[in-house]
Short mmCIF file of C-alpha atoms in Angstrom, two decimals:
data_model
loop_
_atom_site.label_atom_id
_atom_site.label_comp_id
_atom_site.label_asym_id
_atom_site.label_seq_id
_atom_site.Cartn_x
_atom_site.Cartn_y
_atom_site.Cartn_z
CA UNK A 286 59.67 29.42 -15.80
CA UNK A 287 58.43 31.29 -12.76
CA UNK A 288 60.66 30.75 -9.71
CA UNK A 289 58.57 30.86 -6.52
CA UNK A 290 61.62 31.23 -4.30
CA UNK A 291 62.71 34.24 -6.32
CA UNK A 292 59.17 35.65 -6.17
CA UNK A 293 59.28 35.42 -2.38
CA UNK A 294 62.73 36.98 -2.09
CA UNK A 295 61.86 39.86 -4.40
CA UNK A 296 58.58 40.56 -2.62
CA UNK A 297 60.16 40.52 0.84
CA UNK A 298 62.98 42.78 -0.31
CA UNK A 299 60.51 45.31 -1.69
CA UNK A 300 58.34 45.15 1.42
CA UNK A 301 61.32 46.04 3.61
CA UNK A 302 61.74 49.34 1.76
CA UNK A 303 59.74 52.17 3.34
CA UNK A 304 58.31 54.00 0.33
CA UNK A 305 55.23 56.11 1.06
CA UNK A 306 54.14 58.51 -1.66
CA UNK A 307 56.93 60.90 -2.56
CA UNK A 308 59.65 58.66 -1.10
CA UNK A 309 59.91 55.92 -3.71
CA UNK A 310 63.64 56.31 -4.37
CA UNK A 311 64.88 53.03 -2.82
CA UNK A 312 62.39 50.92 -4.76
CA UNK A 313 63.10 52.80 -7.99
CA UNK A 314 66.85 52.24 -7.58
CA UNK A 315 66.40 48.51 -7.01
CA UNK A 316 63.98 48.03 -9.90
CA UNK A 317 66.09 50.07 -12.29
CA UNK A 318 69.14 47.90 -11.63
CA UNK A 319 67.10 44.72 -12.12
CA UNK A 320 65.58 45.94 -15.38
CA UNK A 321 68.92 47.02 -16.80
CA UNK A 322 70.32 43.57 -16.06
CA UNK A 323 67.45 42.16 -18.16
CA UNK A 324 68.34 44.31 -21.16
CA UNK A 325 65.98 47.24 -20.59
CA UNK A 326 66.77 50.83 -21.37
CA UNK A 327 65.61 52.82 -18.35
CA UNK A 328 64.95 56.46 -17.57
CA UNK A 329 63.07 58.60 -15.07
CA UNK A 330 60.79 61.46 -15.98
CA UNK A 331 60.16 64.79 -14.28
CA UNK A 332 57.09 63.73 -12.31
CA UNK A 333 58.99 63.72 -9.03
CA UNK A 334 60.08 67.31 -9.50
CA UNK A 335 56.53 68.30 -10.47
CA UNK A 336 55.04 66.93 -7.24
CA UNK A 337 57.95 67.50 -4.88
CA UNK A 338 58.97 63.84 -4.63
CA UNK A 339 62.42 62.32 -4.44
CA UNK A 340 62.25 60.47 -7.77
CA UNK A 341 60.27 60.48 -10.96
CA UNK A 342 58.38 57.64 -12.58
CA UNK A 343 60.68 54.79 -13.57
CA UNK A 344 60.18 54.03 -17.26
CA UNK A 345 61.79 51.25 -19.25
CA UNK A 346 61.79 49.66 -22.69
CA UNK A 347 63.15 46.39 -24.07
CA UNK A 348 63.00 45.90 -27.85
CA UNK A 349 61.14 42.79 -28.86
CA UNK A 350 62.29 39.80 -30.86
CA UNK A 351 58.89 39.60 -32.60
CA UNK A 352 58.90 42.77 -34.72
CA UNK A 353 55.27 42.48 -35.83
CA UNK A 354 53.92 42.03 -32.30
CA UNK A 355 52.19 44.93 -30.53
CA UNK A 356 54.16 46.83 -27.92
CA UNK A 357 52.83 46.05 -24.44
CA UNK A 358 52.97 48.33 -21.40
CA UNK A 359 53.17 46.81 -17.91
CA UNK A 360 52.42 49.04 -14.94
CA UNK A 361 52.52 49.00 -11.15
CA UNK A 362 53.06 51.78 -8.63
CA UNK A 363 56.03 52.07 -6.29
CA UNK A 364 54.43 53.93 -3.38
CA UNK A 365 52.40 52.61 -0.48
CA UNK A 366 49.40 54.31 1.09
CA UNK A 367 51.16 54.69 4.46
CA UNK A 368 54.71 54.40 5.83
CA UNK A 369 56.06 50.94 6.63
CA UNK A 370 59.28 51.83 8.47
CA UNK A 371 58.07 49.84 11.50
CA UNK A 372 56.92 46.87 9.40
CA UNK A 373 57.35 43.43 10.94
CA UNK A 374 56.75 40.76 8.32
CA UNK A 375 54.98 37.58 9.38
CA UNK A 376 55.11 34.48 7.17
CA UNK A 377 52.42 31.93 7.95
CA UNK A 378 52.94 28.18 7.40
CA UNK A 379 50.39 28.23 4.57
CA UNK A 380 52.41 30.81 2.63
CA UNK A 381 50.38 33.86 3.59
CA UNK A 382 52.49 36.96 4.18
CA UNK A 383 51.15 39.68 6.46
CA UNK A 384 52.38 42.37 8.83
CA UNK A 385 52.39 41.98 12.59
CA UNK A 386 49.40 44.33 12.64
CA UNK A 387 51.14 47.56 13.58
CA UNK A 388 51.49 48.79 9.97
CA UNK A 389 50.15 47.98 6.55
CA UNK A 390 51.99 45.28 4.62
CA UNK A 391 52.44 47.21 1.39
CA UNK A 392 51.35 44.45 -0.97
CA UNK A 393 49.49 47.24 -2.75
CA UNK A 394 51.41 47.57 -4.91
CA UNK A 395 54.68 45.83 -4.22
CA UNK A 396 52.96 42.62 -5.26
CA UNK A 397 52.42 44.22 -8.67
CA UNK A 398 56.06 45.23 -8.94
CA UNK A 399 57.10 41.68 -8.03
CA UNK A 400 54.73 40.02 -10.49
CA UNK A 401 55.91 42.16 -13.39
CA UNK A 402 59.60 41.80 -12.58
CA UNK A 403 59.36 38.03 -12.20
CA UNK A 404 57.22 37.68 -15.33
CA UNK A 405 59.80 39.58 -17.36
CA UNK A 406 62.69 37.61 -15.84
CA UNK A 407 61.03 34.34 -16.82
CA UNK A 408 60.19 35.58 -20.32
CA UNK A 409 63.77 36.65 -20.97
CA UNK A 410 65.10 33.36 -19.62
CA UNK A 411 62.74 31.25 -21.74
CA UNK A 412 63.69 33.14 -24.89
CA UNK A 413 60.36 32.90 -26.73
CA UNK A 414 59.47 35.58 -29.31
CA UNK A 415 58.68 38.64 -27.24
CA UNK A 416 56.95 41.90 -28.05
CA UNK A 417 58.60 45.18 -27.29
CA UNK A 418 57.92 45.67 -23.60
CA UNK A 419 57.51 49.06 -21.97
CA UNK A 420 57.27 49.43 -18.21
CA UNK A 421 55.87 52.30 -16.17
CA UNK A 422 56.58 52.00 -12.46
CA UNK A 423 54.84 55.08 -11.14
CA UNK A 424 55.11 57.29 -8.09
CA UNK A 425 52.40 58.79 -5.89
CA UNK A 426 49.52 56.64 -7.11
CA UNK A 427 48.06 56.58 -3.63
CA UNK A 428 47.81 60.38 -3.43
CA UNK A 429 45.64 61.04 -6.45
CA UNK A 430 47.40 59.15 -9.27
CA UNK A 431 49.87 62.02 -9.39
CA UNK A 432 52.71 60.02 -10.90
CA UNK A 433 50.58 58.87 -13.83
CA UNK A 434 49.09 62.34 -14.22
CA UNK A 435 52.58 63.87 -14.59
CA UNK A 436 54.09 61.03 -16.62
CA UNK A 437 55.90 61.92 -19.84
CA UNK A 438 53.69 60.06 -22.32
CA UNK A 439 55.69 61.28 -25.30
CA UNK A 440 58.38 58.77 -24.32
CA UNK A 441 56.05 55.76 -24.59
CA UNK A 442 54.92 54.04 -27.79
CA UNK A 443 52.57 51.34 -26.44
CA UNK A 444 48.87 51.62 -27.22
CA UNK A 445 47.80 48.85 -24.83
CA UNK A 446 48.75 47.93 -21.32
CA UNK A 447 48.10 46.07 -18.09
CA UNK A 448 48.09 47.65 -14.64
CA UNK A 449 49.05 45.04 -12.03
CA UNK A 450 47.22 46.79 -9.21
CA UNK A 451 44.11 44.76 -8.39
CA UNK A 452 43.17 42.69 -5.37
CA UNK A 453 41.15 39.49 -5.28
CA UNK A 454 40.76 37.28 -7.17
CA UNK A 455 44.22 36.69 -8.56
CA UNK A 456 44.11 36.93 -12.35
CA UNK A 457 40.77 38.71 -12.31
CA UNK A 458 40.48 41.48 -14.86
CA UNK A 459 38.93 44.86 -14.04
CA UNK A 460 37.53 45.90 -17.42
CA UNK A 461 35.86 49.16 -16.38
CA UNK A 462 36.37 51.87 -13.79
CA UNK A 463 34.46 55.06 -13.01
CA UNK A 464 35.23 58.73 -13.41
CA UNK A 465 35.78 60.60 -10.17
CA UNK A 466 35.11 64.24 -9.32
CA UNK A 467 36.26 65.81 -6.07
CA UNK A 468 33.85 68.30 -4.52
CA UNK A 469 35.17 71.00 -2.19
CA UNK A 470 32.75 73.43 -0.55
CA UNK A 471 33.72 76.39 1.63
CA UNK A 472 30.65 77.59 3.52
CA UNK A 473 30.68 81.14 4.91
CA UNK A 474 28.43 82.26 7.74
CA UNK A 475 28.62 85.16 10.20
CA UNK A 476 30.59 84.95 13.43
CA UNK A 477 28.99 86.03 16.71
CA UNK A 478 29.28 85.32 20.42
CA UNK A 479 27.34 82.12 20.99
CA UNK A 480 26.26 83.12 24.48
CA UNK A 481 25.81 86.89 24.29
CA UNK A 482 24.40 87.36 20.80
CA UNK A 483 23.82 84.10 18.92
CA UNK A 484 21.00 85.69 16.89
CA UNK A 485 23.58 87.94 15.21
CA UNK A 486 25.44 84.95 13.84
CA UNK A 487 24.92 82.61 10.92
CA UNK A 488 26.35 79.16 11.62
CA UNK A 489 28.42 77.80 8.76
CA UNK A 490 28.29 74.39 10.43
CA UNK A 491 24.50 74.43 10.46
CA UNK A 492 24.44 75.43 6.78
CA UNK A 493 26.80 72.59 5.92
CA UNK A 494 24.74 70.12 7.94
CA UNK A 495 21.55 71.21 6.20
CA UNK A 496 23.19 70.94 2.79
CA UNK A 497 24.58 67.49 3.45
CA UNK A 498 21.23 66.27 4.76
CA UNK A 499 19.59 67.32 1.49
CA UNK A 500 22.01 65.79 -1.00
CA UNK A 501 21.93 62.21 -2.29
CA UNK A 502 24.90 60.29 -0.89
CA UNK A 503 26.12 56.72 -0.70
CA UNK A 504 25.06 54.28 -3.41
CA UNK A 505 23.11 56.43 -5.86
CA UNK A 506 22.58 53.68 -8.44
CA UNK A 507 24.47 50.72 -9.86
CA UNK A 508 26.99 53.01 -11.54
CA UNK A 509 27.22 55.99 -9.20
CA UNK A 510 28.40 56.69 -5.63
CA UNK A 511 28.94 59.86 -3.61
CA UNK A 512 30.38 60.75 -0.23
CA UNK A 513 31.21 63.70 2.00
CA UNK A 514 34.28 62.54 3.89
CA UNK A 515 35.85 65.57 5.58
CA UNK A 516 34.36 68.52 7.48
CA UNK A 517 36.62 71.12 9.07
CA UNK A 518 35.60 74.36 10.74
CA UNK A 519 34.88 76.35 13.84
CA UNK A 520 37.18 78.00 16.37
CA UNK A 521 35.63 77.61 19.82
CA UNK A 522 32.42 76.49 21.47
CA UNK A 523 31.45 80.09 22.29
CA UNK A 524 31.72 81.37 18.72
CA UNK A 525 29.08 80.90 16.04
CA UNK A 526 31.26 79.40 13.29
CA UNK A 527 31.70 81.60 10.23
CA UNK A 528 33.60 79.15 8.03
CA UNK A 529 33.44 75.44 7.32
CA UNK A 530 35.17 73.44 4.62
CA UNK A 531 33.61 70.21 3.35
CA UNK A 532 35.40 67.77 1.06
CA UNK A 533 33.76 64.92 -0.77
CA UNK A 534 33.67 63.00 -4.00
CA UNK A 535 31.37 61.45 -6.56
CA UNK A 536 32.10 58.57 -8.92
CA UNK A 537 30.23 57.10 -11.85
CA UNK A 538 30.75 54.91 -14.87
CA UNK A 539 28.42 57.33 -16.72
CA UNK A 540 29.66 60.91 -17.05
CA UNK A 541 26.15 62.32 -17.44
CA UNK A 542 25.15 60.73 -14.13
CA UNK A 543 28.32 62.08 -12.55
CA UNK A 544 27.50 65.59 -13.73
CA UNK A 545 23.98 65.31 -12.29
CA UNK A 546 25.36 64.09 -8.97
CA UNK A 547 27.95 66.83 -8.57
CA UNK A 548 25.34 69.41 -9.60
CA UNK A 549 23.01 68.11 -6.89
CA UNK A 550 25.79 68.41 -4.32
CA UNK A 551 26.69 71.91 -5.49
CA UNK A 552 23.06 73.04 -5.48
CA UNK A 553 22.53 71.69 -1.97
CA UNK A 554 25.38 73.81 -0.61
CA UNK A 555 24.33 76.94 -2.50
CA UNK A 556 20.64 76.66 -1.60
CA UNK A 557 21.25 75.95 2.08
CA UNK A 558 23.65 78.89 2.31
CA UNK A 559 21.29 81.30 0.57
CA UNK A 560 18.37 80.28 2.78
CA UNK A 561 20.36 80.95 5.95
CA UNK A 562 21.95 84.21 4.88
CA UNK A 563 25.38 82.79 4.18
CA UNK A 564 27.19 81.84 1.02
CA UNK A 565 29.02 78.84 -0.39
CA UNK A 566 31.98 78.48 -2.72
CA UNK A 567 31.88 75.08 -4.39
CA UNK A 568 34.63 73.68 -6.60
CA UNK A 569 34.32 70.47 -8.64
CA UNK A 570 37.52 68.93 -9.96
CA UNK A 571 37.83 65.93 -12.30
CA UNK A 572 40.39 63.55 -10.82
CA UNK A 573 40.24 60.90 -13.51
CA UNK A 574 37.94 59.71 -16.28
CA UNK A 575 36.22 56.37 -16.72
CA UNK A 576 37.16 53.55 -19.05
CA UNK A 577 35.33 50.45 -20.17
CA UNK A 578 36.06 47.37 -22.26
CA UNK A 579 34.11 44.24 -23.13
CA UNK A 580 35.18 40.62 -22.97
CA UNK A 581 35.48 40.70 -26.76
CA UNK A 582 38.14 43.40 -26.81
CA UNK A 583 41.52 41.91 -27.82
CA UNK A 584 43.18 43.45 -24.77
CA UNK A 585 40.77 41.62 -22.48
CA UNK A 586 40.80 38.37 -24.45
CA UNK A 587 44.59 38.23 -24.16
CA UNK A 588 44.44 38.83 -20.39
CA UNK A 589 41.79 36.15 -19.90
CA UNK A 590 43.78 33.66 -21.98
CA UNK A 591 46.93 34.50 -20.03
CA UNK A 592 45.17 33.94 -16.72
CA UNK A 593 43.80 30.61 -17.95
CA UNK A 594 47.27 29.52 -19.08
CA UNK A 595 48.55 30.53 -15.65
CA UNK A 596 46.28 27.90 -14.12
CA UNK A 597 43.22 29.93 -13.13
CA UNK A 598 40.18 27.75 -13.75
CA UNK A 599 37.58 30.53 -13.87
CA UNK A 600 38.80 33.99 -14.82
CA UNK A 601 36.64 36.79 -13.44
CA UNK A 602 36.07 39.93 -15.51
CA UNK A 603 34.25 42.74 -13.74
CA UNK A 604 33.85 46.51 -13.42
CA UNK A 605 35.69 48.20 -10.57
CA UNK A 606 34.64 50.99 -8.26
CA UNK A 607 37.99 52.70 -7.76
CA UNK A 608 40.54 54.55 -9.80
CA UNK A 609 44.07 53.52 -10.73
CA UNK A 610 46.84 54.47 -13.09
CA UNK A 611 44.82 52.62 -15.75
CA UNK A 612 42.30 55.48 -15.79
CA UNK A 613 45.04 57.95 -16.65
CA UNK A 614 46.67 55.68 -19.23
CA UNK A 615 43.35 55.22 -21.01
CA UNK A 616 42.87 58.99 -21.10
CA UNK A 617 46.25 59.24 -22.84
CA UNK A 618 45.37 56.66 -25.48
CA UNK A 619 46.92 53.56 -23.92
CA UNK A 620 44.09 51.03 -23.62
CA UNK A 621 44.66 49.49 -20.19
CA UNK A 622 42.88 47.05 -17.88
CA UNK A 623 43.70 46.11 -14.29
CA UNK A 624 45.01 42.66 -13.34
CA UNK A 625 44.16 41.14 -9.95
CA UNK A 626 47.05 40.07 -7.72
CA UNK A 627 45.12 38.41 -4.91
CA UNK A 628 46.00 40.62 -1.97
CA UNK A 629 43.23 41.48 0.49
CA UNK A 630 42.35 44.02 3.20
CA UNK A 631 44.11 46.67 1.17
CA UNK A 632 45.18 49.86 3.01
CA UNK A 633 44.59 48.23 6.40
CA UNK A 634 46.98 46.81 8.97
CA UNK A 635 45.54 43.32 8.40
CA UNK A 636 46.43 43.39 4.69
CA UNK A 637 47.85 40.09 3.46
CA UNK A 638 49.24 38.40 0.37
CA UNK A 639 49.43 34.71 -0.47
CA UNK A 640 52.74 33.63 -1.97
CA UNK A 641 50.84 31.13 -4.13
CA UNK A 642 48.64 33.91 -5.54
CA UNK A 643 51.63 36.17 -6.13
CA UNK A 644 53.38 33.39 -8.02
CA UNK A 645 50.25 32.93 -10.14
CA UNK A 646 50.14 36.67 -10.84
CA UNK A 647 53.72 36.48 -12.09
CA UNK A 648 52.66 33.65 -14.40
CA UNK A 649 49.88 35.87 -15.75
CA UNK A 650 52.46 38.53 -16.61
CA UNK A 651 54.63 35.91 -18.29
CA UNK A 652 51.74 34.54 -20.35
CA UNK A 653 50.63 38.03 -21.43
CA UNK A 654 54.09 38.53 -22.93
CA UNK A 655 54.08 35.07 -24.52
CA UNK A 656 50.68 35.63 -26.14
CA UNK A 657 51.49 39.17 -27.28
CA UNK A 658 54.72 37.96 -28.84
CA UNK A 659 52.75 35.56 -31.04
CA UNK A 660 50.42 38.31 -32.32
CA UNK A 661 50.65 40.80 -35.15
CA UNK A 662 49.94 44.44 -34.41
#
């Protein structure tokens, strides 16, 4: 049985730990002790060393009591998008938990950690036939899914999983997510004195501006988006700038569309540079690849049933527009969807989490394990 008081205490304890990307040690230590007390074997991989962090991914396994049931992976990430050392937690009378507004709350993804831990606690206490459960509490999700990208997948046996890393609505299932490519362009012009001899210069900033004005950006179609988010360059107002760096991204649920979009962005930089007498160096890097499931896939059916059993009257299944550890797990052969926790205003100082929704999310985790334990692989 899910214990709402315990849910609250666990969540608040996790929130009080300042764990931005690369500094997840305190959360990992706490979770590891809790999992061991529940009968899990735990270990940490070398991801922390690979990225220069203070700990690796926390991995765990508990053998099941239903030997024919499929092994299930549960995932959440231990880092927050920004530091929370100055966090002041505010609990509203209606059960909403937020920060005082000076920092983020950190519900993304400490709500996911809480839901999984409480779901497992309740499952162990109830003693129903359980599948083998594997857990991946990852590091550095907020800085490019680096924990999942460096995870030691040879140590996991699950072929299906659930990433507790979604927002509203609680219990909603993200069944698809796009691929993302990062686009980095370094534009080279010719420096000159802007007052004495501007005609001798070629402005890298002007080239970049022309290129960006030509390329399709924003909502390209129902499956594709693109953005230029960072421009850096120039030295002084009296120098024609000879170098500008532009960083952007493109996302799509269709890889052919994504290729067309990044090609259009690349061509825009190259053509604008050539026309002005400069040059451009453009690099396109795949950050993660898309995944997609239907409502008829067993993985999704189980999640929907679990959410219904947790008391959610209408379970929402939808495609998402962002990336998560689930993208990386799917690439490595672990079919994974994202479970909604109910937090809102993610990554902002007005982020909040309802204790009622968090308790429901823990029930979803519990019911996933109950349903999986009754299945045959």
